[in-house]
CSV table of C-alpha atoms and ligand atoms in Angstrom, one decimal:
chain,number,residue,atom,x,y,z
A,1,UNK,CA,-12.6,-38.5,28.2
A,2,UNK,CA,-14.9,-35.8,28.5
A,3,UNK,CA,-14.3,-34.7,32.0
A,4,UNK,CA,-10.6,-34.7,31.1
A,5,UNK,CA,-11.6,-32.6,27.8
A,6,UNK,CA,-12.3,-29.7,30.3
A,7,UNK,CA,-9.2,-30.0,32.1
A,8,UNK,CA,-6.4,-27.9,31.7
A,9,UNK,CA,-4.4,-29.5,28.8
A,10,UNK,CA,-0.9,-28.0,29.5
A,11,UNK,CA,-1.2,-30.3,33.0
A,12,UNK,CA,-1.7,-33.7,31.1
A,13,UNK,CA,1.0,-36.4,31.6
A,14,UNK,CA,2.5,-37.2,28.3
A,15,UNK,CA,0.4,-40.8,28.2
A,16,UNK,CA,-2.6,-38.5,28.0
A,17,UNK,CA,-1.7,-36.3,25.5
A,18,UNK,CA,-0.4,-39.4,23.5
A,19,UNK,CA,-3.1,-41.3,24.2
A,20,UNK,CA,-5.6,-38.7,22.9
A,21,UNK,CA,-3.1,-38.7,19.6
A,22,UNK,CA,-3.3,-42.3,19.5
A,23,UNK,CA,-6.7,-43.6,19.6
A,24,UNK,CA,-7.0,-42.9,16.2
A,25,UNK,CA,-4.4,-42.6,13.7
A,26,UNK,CA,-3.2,-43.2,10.1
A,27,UNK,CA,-1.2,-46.4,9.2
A,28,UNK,CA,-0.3,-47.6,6.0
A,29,UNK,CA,-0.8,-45.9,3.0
A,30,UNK,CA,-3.3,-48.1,0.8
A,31,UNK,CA,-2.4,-46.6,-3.1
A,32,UNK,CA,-2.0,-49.3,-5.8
A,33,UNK,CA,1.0,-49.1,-7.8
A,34,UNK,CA,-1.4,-48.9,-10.5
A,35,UNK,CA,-5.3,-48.4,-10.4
A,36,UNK,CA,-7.4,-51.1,-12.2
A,37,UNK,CA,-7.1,-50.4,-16.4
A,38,UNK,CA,-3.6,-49.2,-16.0
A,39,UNK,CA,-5.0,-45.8,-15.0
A,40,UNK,CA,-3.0,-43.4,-13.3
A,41,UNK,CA,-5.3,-41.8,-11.7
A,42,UNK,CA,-8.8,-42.9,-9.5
A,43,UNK,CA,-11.8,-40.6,-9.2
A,44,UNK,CA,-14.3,-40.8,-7.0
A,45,UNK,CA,-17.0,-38.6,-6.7
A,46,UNK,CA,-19.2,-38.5,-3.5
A,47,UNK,CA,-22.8,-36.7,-2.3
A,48,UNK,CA,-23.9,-36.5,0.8
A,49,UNK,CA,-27.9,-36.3,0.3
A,50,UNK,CA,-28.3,-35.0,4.1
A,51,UNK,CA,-31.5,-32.6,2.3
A,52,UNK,CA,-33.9,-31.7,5.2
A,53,UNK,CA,-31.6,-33.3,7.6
A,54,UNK,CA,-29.5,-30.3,8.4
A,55,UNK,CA,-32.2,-28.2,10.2
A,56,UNK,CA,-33.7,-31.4,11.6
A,57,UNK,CA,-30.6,-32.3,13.5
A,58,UNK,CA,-30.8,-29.1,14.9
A,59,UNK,CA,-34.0,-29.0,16.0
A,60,UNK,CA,-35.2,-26.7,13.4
A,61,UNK,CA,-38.4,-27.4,12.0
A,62,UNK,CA,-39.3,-24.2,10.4
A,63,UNK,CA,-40.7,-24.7,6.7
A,64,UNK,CA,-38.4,-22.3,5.5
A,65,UNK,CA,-35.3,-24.2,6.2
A,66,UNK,CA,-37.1,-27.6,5.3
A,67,UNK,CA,-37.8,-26.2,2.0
A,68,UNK,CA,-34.2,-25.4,1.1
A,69,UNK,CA,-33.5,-29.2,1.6
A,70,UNK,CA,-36.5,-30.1,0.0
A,71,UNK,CA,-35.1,-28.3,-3.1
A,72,UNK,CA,-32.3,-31.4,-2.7
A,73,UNK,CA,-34.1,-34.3,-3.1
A,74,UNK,CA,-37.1,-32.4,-5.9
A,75,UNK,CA,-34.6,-30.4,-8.2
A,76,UNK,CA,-31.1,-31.4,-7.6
A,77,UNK,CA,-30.9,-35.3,-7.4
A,78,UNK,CA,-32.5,-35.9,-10.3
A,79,UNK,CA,-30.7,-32.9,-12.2
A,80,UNK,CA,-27.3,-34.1,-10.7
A,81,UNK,CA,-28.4,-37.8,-11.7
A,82,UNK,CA,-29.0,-37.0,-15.1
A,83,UNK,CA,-25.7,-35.5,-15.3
A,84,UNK,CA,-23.6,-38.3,-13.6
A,85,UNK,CA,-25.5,-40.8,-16.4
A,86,UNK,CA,-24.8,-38.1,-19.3
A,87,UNK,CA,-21.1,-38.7,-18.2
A,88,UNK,CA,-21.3,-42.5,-17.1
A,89,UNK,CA,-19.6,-42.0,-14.2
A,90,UNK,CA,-20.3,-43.4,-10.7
A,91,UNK,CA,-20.8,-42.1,-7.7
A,92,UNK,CA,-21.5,-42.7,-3.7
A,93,UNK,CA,-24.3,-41.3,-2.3
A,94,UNK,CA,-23.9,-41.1,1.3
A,95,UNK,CA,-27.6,-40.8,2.8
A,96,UNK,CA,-28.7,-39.8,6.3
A,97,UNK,CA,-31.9,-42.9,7.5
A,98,UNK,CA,-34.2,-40.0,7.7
A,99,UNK,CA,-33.5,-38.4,4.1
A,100,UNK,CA,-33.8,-41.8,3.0
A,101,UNK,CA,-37.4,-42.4,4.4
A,102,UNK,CA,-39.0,-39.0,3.5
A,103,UNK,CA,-37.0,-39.6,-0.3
A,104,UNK,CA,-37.1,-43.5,-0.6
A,105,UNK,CA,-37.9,-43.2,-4.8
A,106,UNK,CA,-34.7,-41.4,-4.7
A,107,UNK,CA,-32.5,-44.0,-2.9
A,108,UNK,CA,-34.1,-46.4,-5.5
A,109,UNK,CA,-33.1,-44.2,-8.0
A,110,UNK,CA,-29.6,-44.2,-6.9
A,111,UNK,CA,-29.4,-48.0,-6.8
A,112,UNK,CA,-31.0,-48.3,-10.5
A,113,UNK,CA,-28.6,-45.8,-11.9
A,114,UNK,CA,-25.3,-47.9,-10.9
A,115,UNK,CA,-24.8,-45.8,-7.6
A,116,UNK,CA,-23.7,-46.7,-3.9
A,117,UNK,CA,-25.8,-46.1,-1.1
A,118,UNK,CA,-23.7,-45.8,2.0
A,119,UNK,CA,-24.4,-44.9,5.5
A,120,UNK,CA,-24.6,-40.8,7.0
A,121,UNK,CA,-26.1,-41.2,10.1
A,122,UNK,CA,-29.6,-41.2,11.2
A,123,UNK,CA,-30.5,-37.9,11.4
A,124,UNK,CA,-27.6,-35.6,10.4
A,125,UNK,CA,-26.6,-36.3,14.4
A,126,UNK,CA,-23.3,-35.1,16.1
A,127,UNK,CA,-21.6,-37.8,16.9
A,128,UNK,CA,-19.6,-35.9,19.6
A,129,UNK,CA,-22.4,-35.1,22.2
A,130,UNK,CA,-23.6,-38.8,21.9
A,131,UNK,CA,-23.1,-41.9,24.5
A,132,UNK,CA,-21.5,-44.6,22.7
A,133,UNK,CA,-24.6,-46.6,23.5
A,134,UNK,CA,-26.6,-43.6,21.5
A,135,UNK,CA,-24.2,-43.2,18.4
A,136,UNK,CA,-24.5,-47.8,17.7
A,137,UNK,CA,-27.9,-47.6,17.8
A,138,UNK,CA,-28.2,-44.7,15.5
A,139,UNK,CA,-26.0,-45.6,13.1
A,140,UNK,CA,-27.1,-49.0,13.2
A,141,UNK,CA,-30.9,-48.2,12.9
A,142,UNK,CA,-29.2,-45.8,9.9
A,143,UNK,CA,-27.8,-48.9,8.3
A,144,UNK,CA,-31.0,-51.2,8.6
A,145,UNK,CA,-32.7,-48.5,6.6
A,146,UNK,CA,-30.5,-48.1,4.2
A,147,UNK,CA,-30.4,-52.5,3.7
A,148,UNK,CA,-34.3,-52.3,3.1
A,149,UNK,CA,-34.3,-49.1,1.0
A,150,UNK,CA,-31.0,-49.7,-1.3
A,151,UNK,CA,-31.5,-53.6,-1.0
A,152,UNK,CA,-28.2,-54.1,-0.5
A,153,UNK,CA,-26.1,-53.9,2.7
A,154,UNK,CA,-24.0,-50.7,2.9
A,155,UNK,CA,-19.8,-51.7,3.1
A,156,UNK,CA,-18.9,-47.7,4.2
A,157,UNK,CA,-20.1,-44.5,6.4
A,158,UNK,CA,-19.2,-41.1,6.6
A,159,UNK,CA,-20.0,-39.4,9.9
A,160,UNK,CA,-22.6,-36.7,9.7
A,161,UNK,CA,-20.6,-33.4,9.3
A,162,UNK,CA,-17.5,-35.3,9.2
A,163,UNK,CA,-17.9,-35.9,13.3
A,164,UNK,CA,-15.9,-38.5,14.6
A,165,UNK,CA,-16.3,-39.3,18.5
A,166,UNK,CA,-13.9,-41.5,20.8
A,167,UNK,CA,-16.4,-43.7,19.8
A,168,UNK,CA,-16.8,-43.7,16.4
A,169,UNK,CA,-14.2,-46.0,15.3
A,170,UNK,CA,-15.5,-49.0,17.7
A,171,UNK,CA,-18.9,-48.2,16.3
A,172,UNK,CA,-17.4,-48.5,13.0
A,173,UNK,CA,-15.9,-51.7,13.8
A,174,UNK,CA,-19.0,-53.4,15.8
A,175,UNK,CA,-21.3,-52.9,12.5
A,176,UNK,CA,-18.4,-54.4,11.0
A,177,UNK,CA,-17.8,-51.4,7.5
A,178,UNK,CA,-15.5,-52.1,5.0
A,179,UNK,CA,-14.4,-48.2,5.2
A,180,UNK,CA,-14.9,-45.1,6.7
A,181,UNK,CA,-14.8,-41.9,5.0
A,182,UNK,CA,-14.8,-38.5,7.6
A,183,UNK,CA,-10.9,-38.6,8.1
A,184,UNK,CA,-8.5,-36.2,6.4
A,185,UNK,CA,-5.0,-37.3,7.4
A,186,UNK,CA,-3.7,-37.9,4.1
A,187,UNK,CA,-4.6,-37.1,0.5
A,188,UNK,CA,-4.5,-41.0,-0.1
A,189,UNK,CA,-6.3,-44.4,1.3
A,190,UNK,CA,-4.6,-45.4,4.1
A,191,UNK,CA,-5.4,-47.9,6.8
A,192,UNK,CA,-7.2,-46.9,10.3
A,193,UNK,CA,-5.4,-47.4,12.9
A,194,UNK,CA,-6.6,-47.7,17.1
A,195,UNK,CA,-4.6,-47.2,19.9
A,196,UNK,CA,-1.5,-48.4,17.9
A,197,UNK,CA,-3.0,-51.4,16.6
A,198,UNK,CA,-4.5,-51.9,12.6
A,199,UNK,CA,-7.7,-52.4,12.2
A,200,UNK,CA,-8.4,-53.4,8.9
A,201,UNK,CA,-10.9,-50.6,8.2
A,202,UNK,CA,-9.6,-48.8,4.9
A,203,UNK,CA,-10.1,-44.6,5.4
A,204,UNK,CA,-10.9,-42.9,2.3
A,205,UNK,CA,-10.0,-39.9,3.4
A,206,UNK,CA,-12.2,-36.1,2.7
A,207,UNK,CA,-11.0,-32.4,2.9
A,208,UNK,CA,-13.0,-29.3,3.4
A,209,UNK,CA,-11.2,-27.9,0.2
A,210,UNK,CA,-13.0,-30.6,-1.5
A,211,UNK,CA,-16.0,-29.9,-0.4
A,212,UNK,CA,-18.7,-27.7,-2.3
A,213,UNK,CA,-20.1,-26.3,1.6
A,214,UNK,CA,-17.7,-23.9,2.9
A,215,UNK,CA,-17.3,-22.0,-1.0
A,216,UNK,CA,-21.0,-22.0,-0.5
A,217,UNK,CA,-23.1,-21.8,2.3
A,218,UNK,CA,-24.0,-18.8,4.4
A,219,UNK,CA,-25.5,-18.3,7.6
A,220,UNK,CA,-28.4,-15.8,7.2
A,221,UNK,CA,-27.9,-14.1,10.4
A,222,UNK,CA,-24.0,-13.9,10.9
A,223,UNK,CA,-22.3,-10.3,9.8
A,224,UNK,CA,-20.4,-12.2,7.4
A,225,UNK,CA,-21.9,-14.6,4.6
A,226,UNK,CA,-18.7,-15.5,2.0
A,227,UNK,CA,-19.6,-16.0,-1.7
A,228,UNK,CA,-17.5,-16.6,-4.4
A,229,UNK,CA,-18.1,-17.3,-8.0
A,230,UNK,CA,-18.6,-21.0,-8.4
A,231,UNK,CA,-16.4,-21.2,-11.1
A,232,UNK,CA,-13.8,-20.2,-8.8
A,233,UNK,CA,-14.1,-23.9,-7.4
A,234,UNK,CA,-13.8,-25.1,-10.6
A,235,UNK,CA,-10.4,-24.3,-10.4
A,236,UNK,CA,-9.0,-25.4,-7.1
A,237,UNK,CA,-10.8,-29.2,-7.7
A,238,UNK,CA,-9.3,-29.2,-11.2
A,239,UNK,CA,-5.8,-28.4,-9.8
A,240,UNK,CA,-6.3,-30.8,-7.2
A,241,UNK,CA,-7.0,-33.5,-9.6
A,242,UNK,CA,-4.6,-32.4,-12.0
A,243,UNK,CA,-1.8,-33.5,-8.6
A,244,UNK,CA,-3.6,-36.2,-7.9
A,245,UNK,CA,-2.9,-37.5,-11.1
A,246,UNK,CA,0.9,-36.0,-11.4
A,247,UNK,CA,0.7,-38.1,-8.1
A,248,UNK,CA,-0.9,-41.7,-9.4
A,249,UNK,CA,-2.7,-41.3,-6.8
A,250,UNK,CA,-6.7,-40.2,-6.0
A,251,UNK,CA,-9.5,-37.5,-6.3
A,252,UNK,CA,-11.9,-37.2,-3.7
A,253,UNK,CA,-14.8,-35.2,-3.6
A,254,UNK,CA,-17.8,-34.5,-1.7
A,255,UNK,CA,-20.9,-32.6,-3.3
A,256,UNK,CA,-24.3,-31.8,-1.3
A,257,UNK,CA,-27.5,-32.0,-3.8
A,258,UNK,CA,-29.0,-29.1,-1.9
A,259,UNK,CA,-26.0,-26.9,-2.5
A,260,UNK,CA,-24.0,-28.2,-6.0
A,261,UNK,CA,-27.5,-28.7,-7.6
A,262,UNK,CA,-28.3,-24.8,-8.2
A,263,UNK,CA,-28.3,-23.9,-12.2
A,264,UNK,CA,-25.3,-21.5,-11.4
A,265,UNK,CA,-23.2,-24.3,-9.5
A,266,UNK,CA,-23.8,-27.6,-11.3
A,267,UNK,CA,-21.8,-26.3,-14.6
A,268,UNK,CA,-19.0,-26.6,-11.9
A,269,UNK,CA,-19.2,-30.0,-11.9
A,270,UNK,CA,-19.9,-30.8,-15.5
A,271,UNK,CA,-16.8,-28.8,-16.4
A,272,UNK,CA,-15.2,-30.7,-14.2
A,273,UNK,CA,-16.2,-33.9,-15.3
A,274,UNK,CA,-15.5,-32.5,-19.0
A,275,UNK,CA,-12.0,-31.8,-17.8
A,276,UNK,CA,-11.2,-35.2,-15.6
A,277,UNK,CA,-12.9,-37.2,-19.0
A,278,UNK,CA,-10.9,-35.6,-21.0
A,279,UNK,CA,-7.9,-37.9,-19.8
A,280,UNK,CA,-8.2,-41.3,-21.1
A,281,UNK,CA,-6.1,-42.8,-17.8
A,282,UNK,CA,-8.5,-42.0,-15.3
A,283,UNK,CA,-10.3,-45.2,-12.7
A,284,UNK,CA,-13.8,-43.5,-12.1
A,285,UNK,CA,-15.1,-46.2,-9.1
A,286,UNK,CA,-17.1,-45.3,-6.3
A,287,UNK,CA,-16.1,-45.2,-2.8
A,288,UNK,CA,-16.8,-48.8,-1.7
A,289,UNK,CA,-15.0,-49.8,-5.2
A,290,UNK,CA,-11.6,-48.5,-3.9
A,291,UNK,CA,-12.4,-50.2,-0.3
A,292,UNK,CA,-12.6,-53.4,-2.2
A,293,UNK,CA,-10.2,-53.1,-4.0
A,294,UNK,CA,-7.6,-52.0,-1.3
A,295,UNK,CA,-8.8,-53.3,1.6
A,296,UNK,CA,-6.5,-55.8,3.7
A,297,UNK,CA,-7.6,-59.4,2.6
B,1,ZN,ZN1,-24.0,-34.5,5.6
């Protein structure tokens, strides 16, 4: 695949271009009539608790990039948990092996508070530059870690950075998941499919636009470093769960503790919340609850 990669696309025979298209690929859409209650609408709220992971992957070890992780696991899990419990509403905290083990009181503290724990890789990796050999054993050291930290056995994974390799999927299917959620092909659930063929996995699928990282992050040394007013978020996740609703259909979102967890960003998400509770049709279920409750028997 990779050689191929590097070759001039414009010259691939149509099987290759279709094959590329193919190995992974939406099937069925997975939305319930109705979500459980009669709601109208299911929410599910996501964090991705990748803290001091993010320089690590890189190979950045400087204490000044560790630090701003650190601020994720000492200030904003507990101030986002407190939140989520002030709310009672669930949530799935997707958690690379490494956070895990430098934060394992905080992994607890996800699994006491009514929480998922579900699998982010081992260190924040990029699954595109790995062997497939490299990316199983990762994610399924990542998954033993997470079975004697959480104490129970993860059903889902999202890719580190959303980075799915020709690989992935097989990886996904030898560690045998219930879902996968790194995929953006449709606003709804829909079933994975590989070269043609179902494979059972549900895809709960993500978008950037619902994602607290590109309204937020900067990079210290580029010419450009984007802000906007966090509030200004507010109002593109409340218009996208406002649809989603119209819709019957779901709200996604993934949150990072070392980026939604600042004073001047986590009113973002209790307005949110505010505004989604102030709907009494709403399913709030975390991300393995809609797996369950969708997936192919
Ligand atoms: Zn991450």
């Amino acid at each position: 695949m990779t050689s191929e990669r590097n070759a001039e696309p414009w010259k691939w025979a149509e099987a290759t271009w279709r094959g590329h298209v193919d190995r992974v690929r939406a099937g069925a859409r997975l939305t319930p009539d109705r979500w459980p209650g009669d709601a109208r609408v299911a929410v599910a709220i996501s964090f991705d608790s990748d803290h001091e992971t993010i320089p690590l992957r890189d190979g950045e070890t400087s204490p000044g990039r560790l630090a701003q992780g650190e601020y994720g696991a000492r200030v904003a899990a507990p101030r986002i948990l407190r939140l989520l419990e002030e709310h009672a509403t669930p949530a799935s905290f997707f958690m690379p092996a490494v956070s895990a083990l430098l934060h394992p009181d905080e992994v607890e503290a996800y699994v006491s508070g009514g929480h998922e724990v579900a699998v982010h890789g081992w260190i924040h990796e990029r699954n595109t530059l790995l062997s497939h050999e490299d990316e199983l054993d990762l994610t399924g050291r990542a998954m033993d870690t997470l079975v004697k930290l959480a104490g129970t056995r993860p059903t889902g994974i999202r890719t580190p950075s959303w980075d799915f390799s020709d690989h992935t999927l097989d990886v996904i299917r030898e560690l045998g998941f219930v879902y996968d959620s790194s995929l953006m092909a449709d606003d709804e659930p829909y079933l994975l499919l590989a070269d043609g063929d179902p494979t059972g996995i549900v895809e709960i699928p993500v978008e950037w636009i619902r994602d607290d990282a590109p309204y937020f992050t900067m990079d210290r040394y580029a010419s450009l470093r984007p802000y906007m007013p966090p509030r200004s978020a507010l109002q593109i996740w409340v218009d996208e769960f406002d649809a989603a609703r119209a819709e019957g259909g779901l709200f996604q979102l993934t949150l990072h503790p070392h980026i939604i967890g600042h004073r001047s960003r986590l009113v973002v998400l209790q307005d949110l919340l505010e505004h989604i509770r102030s709907h009494d049709d709403v399913w709030f279920a975390t991300h393995a609850q809609i797996a369950d409750l969708i997936a192919p028997p």
